Short mmCIF file of C-alpha atoms and ligand atoms in Angstrom, two decimals:
data_model
loop_
_atom_site.label_atom_id
_atom_site.label_comp_id
_atom_site.label_asym_id
_atom_site.label_seq_id
_atom_site.Cartn_x
_atom_site.Cartn_y
_atom_site.Cartn_z
CA VAL A 1 146.79 298.94 298.71
CA ASP A 2 144.31 297.24 301.00
CA ARG A 3 145.88 293.84 301.78
CA THR A 4 142.49 292.29 302.36
CA LYS A 5 141.50 292.80 298.70
CA LEU A 6 144.41 290.69 297.41
CA THR A 7 144.04 286.96 296.80
CA TYR A 8 145.97 284.46 298.90
CA GLU A 9 147.81 283.46 295.68
CA LYS A 10 149.08 287.03 295.21
CA ARG A 11 150.00 287.35 298.85
CA GLU A 12 151.97 284.09 298.79
CA LYS A 13 154.39 285.87 296.44
CA LEU A 14 154.67 288.85 298.80
CA ALA A 15 155.47 286.85 301.93
CA ASN A 16 159.03 286.72 303.28
CA ASN A 17 158.58 283.99 305.87
CA PRO A 18 158.51 280.50 304.30
CA ILE A 19 155.73 279.36 306.67
CA ALA A 20 153.54 282.30 305.60
CA LYS A 21 154.21 281.37 301.96
CA LYS A 22 153.27 277.75 302.63
CA LEU A 23 150.13 278.75 304.49
CA PHE A 24 148.93 281.08 301.72
CA ASN A 25 149.58 278.25 299.26
CA ILE A 26 147.65 275.71 301.35
CA MET A 27 144.74 278.13 301.82
CA ALA A 28 144.46 278.75 298.07
CA THR A 29 144.87 275.09 297.14
CA LYS A 30 142.54 273.61 299.76
CA LYS A 31 140.15 276.57 299.61
CA SER A 32 140.24 276.79 303.38
CA ASN A 33 140.98 279.72 305.67
CA LEU A 34 139.96 277.77 308.76
CA CYS A 35 142.30 277.05 311.66
CA LEU A 36 141.01 274.48 314.11
CA SER A 37 141.97 275.06 317.73
CA VAL A 38 142.07 271.49 319.10
CA ASP A 39 141.74 272.38 322.76
CA LEU A 40 141.33 268.80 323.96
CA THR A 41 143.24 267.14 326.78
CA SER A 42 143.75 263.63 325.38
CA THR A 43 146.01 262.74 322.45
CA ALA A 44 143.56 260.07 321.22
CA LYS A 45 140.76 262.64 321.01
CA ILE A 46 142.97 265.15 319.19
CA LEU A 47 144.21 262.60 316.65
CA ASP A 48 140.73 261.18 316.12
CA LEU A 49 139.22 264.61 315.49
CA LEU A 50 142.01 265.59 313.09
CA THR A 51 141.57 262.36 311.16
CA LYS A 52 137.92 263.34 310.63
CA VAL A 53 138.33 267.05 309.84
CA GLY A 54 141.92 267.39 308.57
CA GLU A 55 140.90 267.71 304.93
CA HIS A 56 138.97 270.92 305.68
CA ILE A 57 141.54 272.97 307.59
CA CYS A 58 144.67 274.90 306.63
CA LEU A 59 146.14 275.05 310.12
CA VAL A 60 145.76 273.28 313.45
CA LYS A 61 146.38 275.21 316.65
CA THR A 62 147.52 273.29 319.72
CA HIS A 63 147.98 274.03 323.43
CA VAL A 64 150.36 271.16 324.25
CA ASP A 65 150.48 272.07 327.93
CA ILE A 66 146.82 271.04 328.42
CA ILE A 67 147.41 267.49 327.13
CA GLU A 68 147.45 264.87 329.88
CA ASP A 69 149.21 262.08 327.97
CA PHE A 70 151.65 263.99 325.76
CA SER A 71 154.35 261.82 324.16
CA GLU A 72 156.83 261.78 321.31
CA SER A 73 154.60 259.31 319.53
CA PHE A 74 151.77 261.86 319.63
CA VAL A 75 154.02 264.36 317.86
CA THR A 76 154.93 261.76 315.22
CA GLN A 77 151.27 260.97 314.57
CA LEU A 78 150.29 264.65 314.53
CA LYS A 79 152.97 265.36 311.92
CA GLN A 80 151.81 262.38 309.86
CA LEU A 81 148.26 263.76 309.80
CA ALA A 82 149.61 267.21 308.87
CA ASP A 83 151.46 265.64 305.92
CA GLN A 84 148.56 263.43 304.89
CA PHE A 85 145.95 266.22 304.91
CA GLY A 86 148.22 269.15 304.08
CA PHE A 87 147.85 271.45 307.07
CA LEU A 88 150.44 273.23 309.22
CA ILE A 89 150.85 273.14 313.00
CA LEU A 90 150.73 276.24 315.24
CA GLU A 91 151.59 275.77 318.92
CA ASP A 92 149.78 278.53 320.80
CA ARG A 93 152.41 278.82 323.55
CA LYS A 94 152.20 282.62 323.78
CA PHE A 95 155.85 283.00 324.79
CA ALA A 96 156.19 286.04 327.04
CA ASP A 97 159.50 285.98 328.96
CA ILE A 98 163.08 287.19 328.56
CA GLY A 99 164.82 285.89 325.46
CA ASN A 100 166.98 283.34 327.26
CA THR A 101 164.02 281.71 329.00
CA VAL A 102 161.96 281.70 325.80
CA SER A 103 164.82 280.08 323.92
CA LEU A 104 164.83 277.26 326.52
CA GLN A 105 161.03 276.98 326.54
CA TYR A 106 161.06 276.77 322.75
CA SER A 107 163.66 274.04 322.38
CA LYS A 108 163.83 272.11 325.68
CA GLY A 109 161.64 270.55 328.33
CA LEU A 110 159.01 267.88 327.77
CA TYR A 111 157.56 269.42 324.62
CA LYS A 112 160.56 270.52 322.50
CA ILE A 113 158.15 272.75 320.60
CA GLY A 114 160.74 273.96 318.10
CA ASP A 115 161.22 270.38 316.86
CA TRP A 116 157.68 269.94 315.55
CA ALA A 117 155.65 273.16 315.44
CA ASP A 118 155.77 275.02 312.12
CA CYS A 119 154.97 278.22 313.98
CA VAL A 120 154.28 279.52 317.48
CA THR A 121 152.51 282.48 319.09
CA VAL A 122 154.53 285.12 320.92
CA HIS A 123 153.62 288.15 323.06
CA SER A 124 155.52 291.34 322.23
CA LEU A 125 155.36 292.48 325.89
CA PRO A 126 158.95 291.57 326.92
CA GLY A 127 160.51 293.43 323.97
CA GLU A 128 162.29 292.11 320.91
CA GLY A 129 164.53 289.65 322.81
CA VAL A 130 161.57 287.30 322.64
CA LEU A 131 161.80 287.34 318.82
CA LYS A 132 165.60 286.98 318.83
CA ALA A 133 165.11 283.82 320.93
CA ILE A 134 163.13 282.06 318.22
CA SER A 135 165.19 281.13 315.21
CA ALA A 136 163.76 281.33 311.70
CA SER A 137 164.91 277.75 311.14
CA VAL A 138 165.60 274.67 313.30
CA ASN A 139 167.90 272.01 311.81
CA GLY A 140 167.39 273.53 308.38
CA VAL A 141 163.57 273.55 308.67
CA SER A 142 161.82 276.93 308.39
CA LYS A 143 159.78 278.22 311.33
CA GLY A 144 157.45 281.14 311.89
CA VAL A 145 155.92 283.41 314.52
CA PHE A 146 152.45 284.86 314.95
CA LEU A 147 152.91 287.91 317.17
CA LEU A 148 149.99 288.90 319.39
CA ALA A 149 148.98 292.46 318.61
CA GLU A 150 145.45 292.24 320.03
CA MET A 151 143.35 289.76 322.01
CA SER A 152 139.74 288.70 321.74
CA SER A 153 139.10 288.70 325.47
CA GLU A 154 137.07 291.30 327.32
CA GLY A 155 139.02 293.84 329.36
CA ASN A 156 142.43 292.92 327.98
CA LEU A 157 145.07 295.54 328.74
CA ILE A 158 146.43 296.04 325.22
CA THR A 159 146.43 299.75 324.18
CA PRO A 160 146.63 301.44 320.74
CA ASP A 161 150.27 302.36 321.42
CA TYR A 162 151.12 298.75 322.37
CA ILE A 163 149.59 297.60 319.08
CA GLU A 164 151.57 300.16 317.07
CA GLN A 165 154.87 299.26 318.77
CA THR A 166 154.15 295.55 318.26
CA VAL A 167 153.69 296.02 314.52
CA LYS A 168 156.85 298.15 314.37
CA VAL A 169 159.04 295.57 316.11
CA ALA A 170 157.72 292.80 313.87
CA ALA A 171 158.92 294.71 310.79
CA LYS A 172 162.51 294.10 311.96
CA TYR A 173 162.07 290.31 311.63
CA PRO A 174 160.64 289.72 308.15
CA GLU A 175 162.22 286.24 307.81
CA LEU A 176 160.58 285.05 311.02
CA MET A 177 157.18 286.75 310.97
CA THR A 178 154.27 284.65 309.70
CA GLY A 179 151.69 287.18 310.83
CA PHE A 180 149.74 288.71 313.70
CA VAL A 181 147.11 287.40 316.05
CA CYS A 182 144.76 290.36 315.99
CA GLN A 183 141.18 291.50 315.67
CA ASN A 184 141.23 294.44 313.27
CA LYS A 185 141.94 295.13 309.62
CA LYS A 186 143.76 298.40 310.38
CA THR A 187 146.20 296.77 312.80
CA PHE A 188 148.77 296.15 310.04
CA SER A 189 149.07 296.64 306.28
CA ASP A 190 151.85 294.33 305.01
CA PRO A 191 150.10 291.94 302.54
CA GLY A 192 152.83 289.31 303.05
CA LEU A 193 151.74 288.78 306.66
CA ILE A 194 148.73 286.76 307.80
CA GLN A 195 145.97 288.00 310.10
CA LEU A 196 145.01 285.15 312.41
CA THR A 197 141.81 285.94 314.29
CA PRO A 198 140.36 283.91 317.19
CA GLY A 199 136.99 284.49 318.84
CA VAL A 200 134.81 283.02 316.11
CA GLN A 201 131.58 281.15 316.72
CA LEU A 202 128.15 280.87 315.15
CA GLN A 203 126.20 279.65 318.17
CA SER A 204 127.28 282.01 320.92
CA SER A 205 128.56 285.53 321.69
CA GLY A 206 130.73 284.67 324.69
CA ASP A 207 131.73 281.94 327.13
CA GLY A 208 131.25 283.48 330.56
CA LEU A 209 135.05 283.66 331.03
CA GLY A 210 135.71 286.76 328.94
CA GLN A 211 135.88 285.28 325.45
CA VAL A 212 134.09 287.43 322.84
CA TYR A 213 132.79 285.79 319.65
CA ASN A 214 132.10 287.21 316.20
CA THR A 215 130.62 285.53 313.14
CA PRO A 216 132.77 284.24 310.25
CA GLU A 217 131.35 286.98 307.97
CA LYS A 218 132.19 289.78 310.40
CA ILE A 219 135.77 288.73 311.05
CA ILE A 220 136.59 288.15 307.37
CA LEU A 221 134.65 290.98 305.71
CA GLU A 222 134.83 293.72 308.36
CA ASN A 223 137.72 292.81 310.64
CA GLY A 224 140.19 291.73 307.94
CA ALA A 225 140.99 288.20 309.17
CA ASP A 226 142.88 285.95 306.74
CA ILE A 227 142.58 282.82 308.87
CA ALA A 228 139.84 282.31 311.45
CA VAL A 229 140.53 280.29 314.58
CA VAL A 230 137.59 278.16 315.69
CA GLY A 231 137.81 276.05 318.83
CA ARG A 232 134.69 275.10 320.76
CA GLY A 233 132.41 276.02 317.85
CA ILE A 234 133.69 272.81 316.26
CA VAL A 235 135.41 270.83 319.01
CA ALA A 236 132.46 270.97 321.42
CA ALA A 237 129.77 270.51 318.77
CA LYS A 238 127.60 267.38 318.76
CA ASN A 239 128.83 266.65 315.24
CA PRO A 240 132.25 268.24 314.65
CA GLU A 241 132.49 266.71 311.17
CA ALA A 242 129.37 268.56 310.06
CA GLN A 243 130.31 271.80 311.85
CA VAL A 244 133.77 271.96 310.32
CA VAL A 245 132.22 272.05 306.84
CA ILE A 246 129.77 274.78 307.87
CA TYR A 247 132.59 276.99 309.21
CA ARG A 248 134.88 276.24 306.30
CA ASP A 249 132.22 277.14 303.72
CA ALA A 250 131.10 280.32 305.52
CA LEU A 251 134.70 281.54 305.91
CA TRP A 252 135.68 280.76 302.33
CA LYS A 253 132.54 282.39 300.94
CA ALA A 254 133.30 285.58 302.89
CA TYR A 255 136.89 285.58 301.57
CA ALA A 256 135.71 285.07 297.96
CA GLU A 257 133.37 288.03 298.39
CA ARG A 258 136.15 290.18 299.80
CA VAL A 259 138.92 289.83 297.20
CA ILE A 260 139.30 291.41 293.77
CA ASN A 261 140.23 288.74 291.27
P1 BMP B 301 137.36 279.02 321.28
O1 BMP B 301 136.95 279.21 319.81
O2 BMP B 301 136.95 277.70 321.84
O3 BMP B 301 136.94 280.19 322.15
O4 BMP B 301 138.96 278.97 321.32
C1 BMP B 301 139.76 280.05 320.95
C2 BMP B 301 141.22 279.68 320.97
O5 BMP B 301 141.99 280.79 320.53
C3 BMP B 301 141.76 279.29 322.34
O6 BMP B 301 142.70 278.25 322.16
C4 BMP B 301 142.48 280.56 322.84
O7 BMP B 301 143.60 280.23 323.64
C5 BMP B 301 142.91 281.22 321.54
N1 BMP B 301 142.95 282.70 321.57
C6 BMP B 301 141.82 283.46 321.81
O8 BMP B 301 140.73 282.93 322.03
N2 BMP B 301 141.92 284.83 321.80
C7 BMP B 301 143.08 285.51 321.55
O9 BMP B 301 143.10 286.73 321.52
C8 BMP B 301 144.23 284.73 321.30
C9 BMP B 301 144.14 283.34 321.30
O10 BMP B 301 145.22 282.63 321.01
#
């Protein structure tokens, strides 16, 4: 079967990882397959934006290491907004070290990512120790991983063999795997996993620093994305509240066109 033809409701039942199940459920309930990448450097700006757009997104993606005034109180407020609006939190840390270091980076330091992020991004480059370092639950709370199988940036060094090995290693960790960060429908076939695809914008085709953008229609209908990641298309818009609705509607329409009910 072609996973991209199945509804999010059907795929919720096929997911092993509790975060993937939750995400499929949120997507179907809120009718949103939009992940907002809040790449802002002040906590006030992040919280303010999420208060305005939270109702339209299924997932928020953070880069905590770009925030200049990070605090525990920020995490508390972020989690409150996630509860209030019903979205999950993905910290885009892109872990890429030996297992022991990743385990420390995940649970210690200033950010204590494992305490608050529902899921994190991980590079497969170091080998499967990086996946062993991230536990499927922290203090009884389920966690998930989006493994990077492909990148959106120009000239990235990922090869077809790297992609194939990445998908193979992920299959050994069904409890932990929420999905893949990737660009193509053929990258994986498991309908219980989520394809998260960045590099989405309506206004532009690139950013001068290697980012490559596609339209919502292309990434959902042709490239097989389940959730689209939009950053500057919304965050840097004159009116983010209006833009978020435009992206949400375009992405949902493309999904509705794609599935067989
Ligand atoms: P923007 O839509 O503003 O280009 O932001 C894209 C976001 O997705 C950034 O936070 C970037 O780190 C992330 N990202 C990406 O662009 N390409 C990838 O292949 C993987 C990513 O995580």
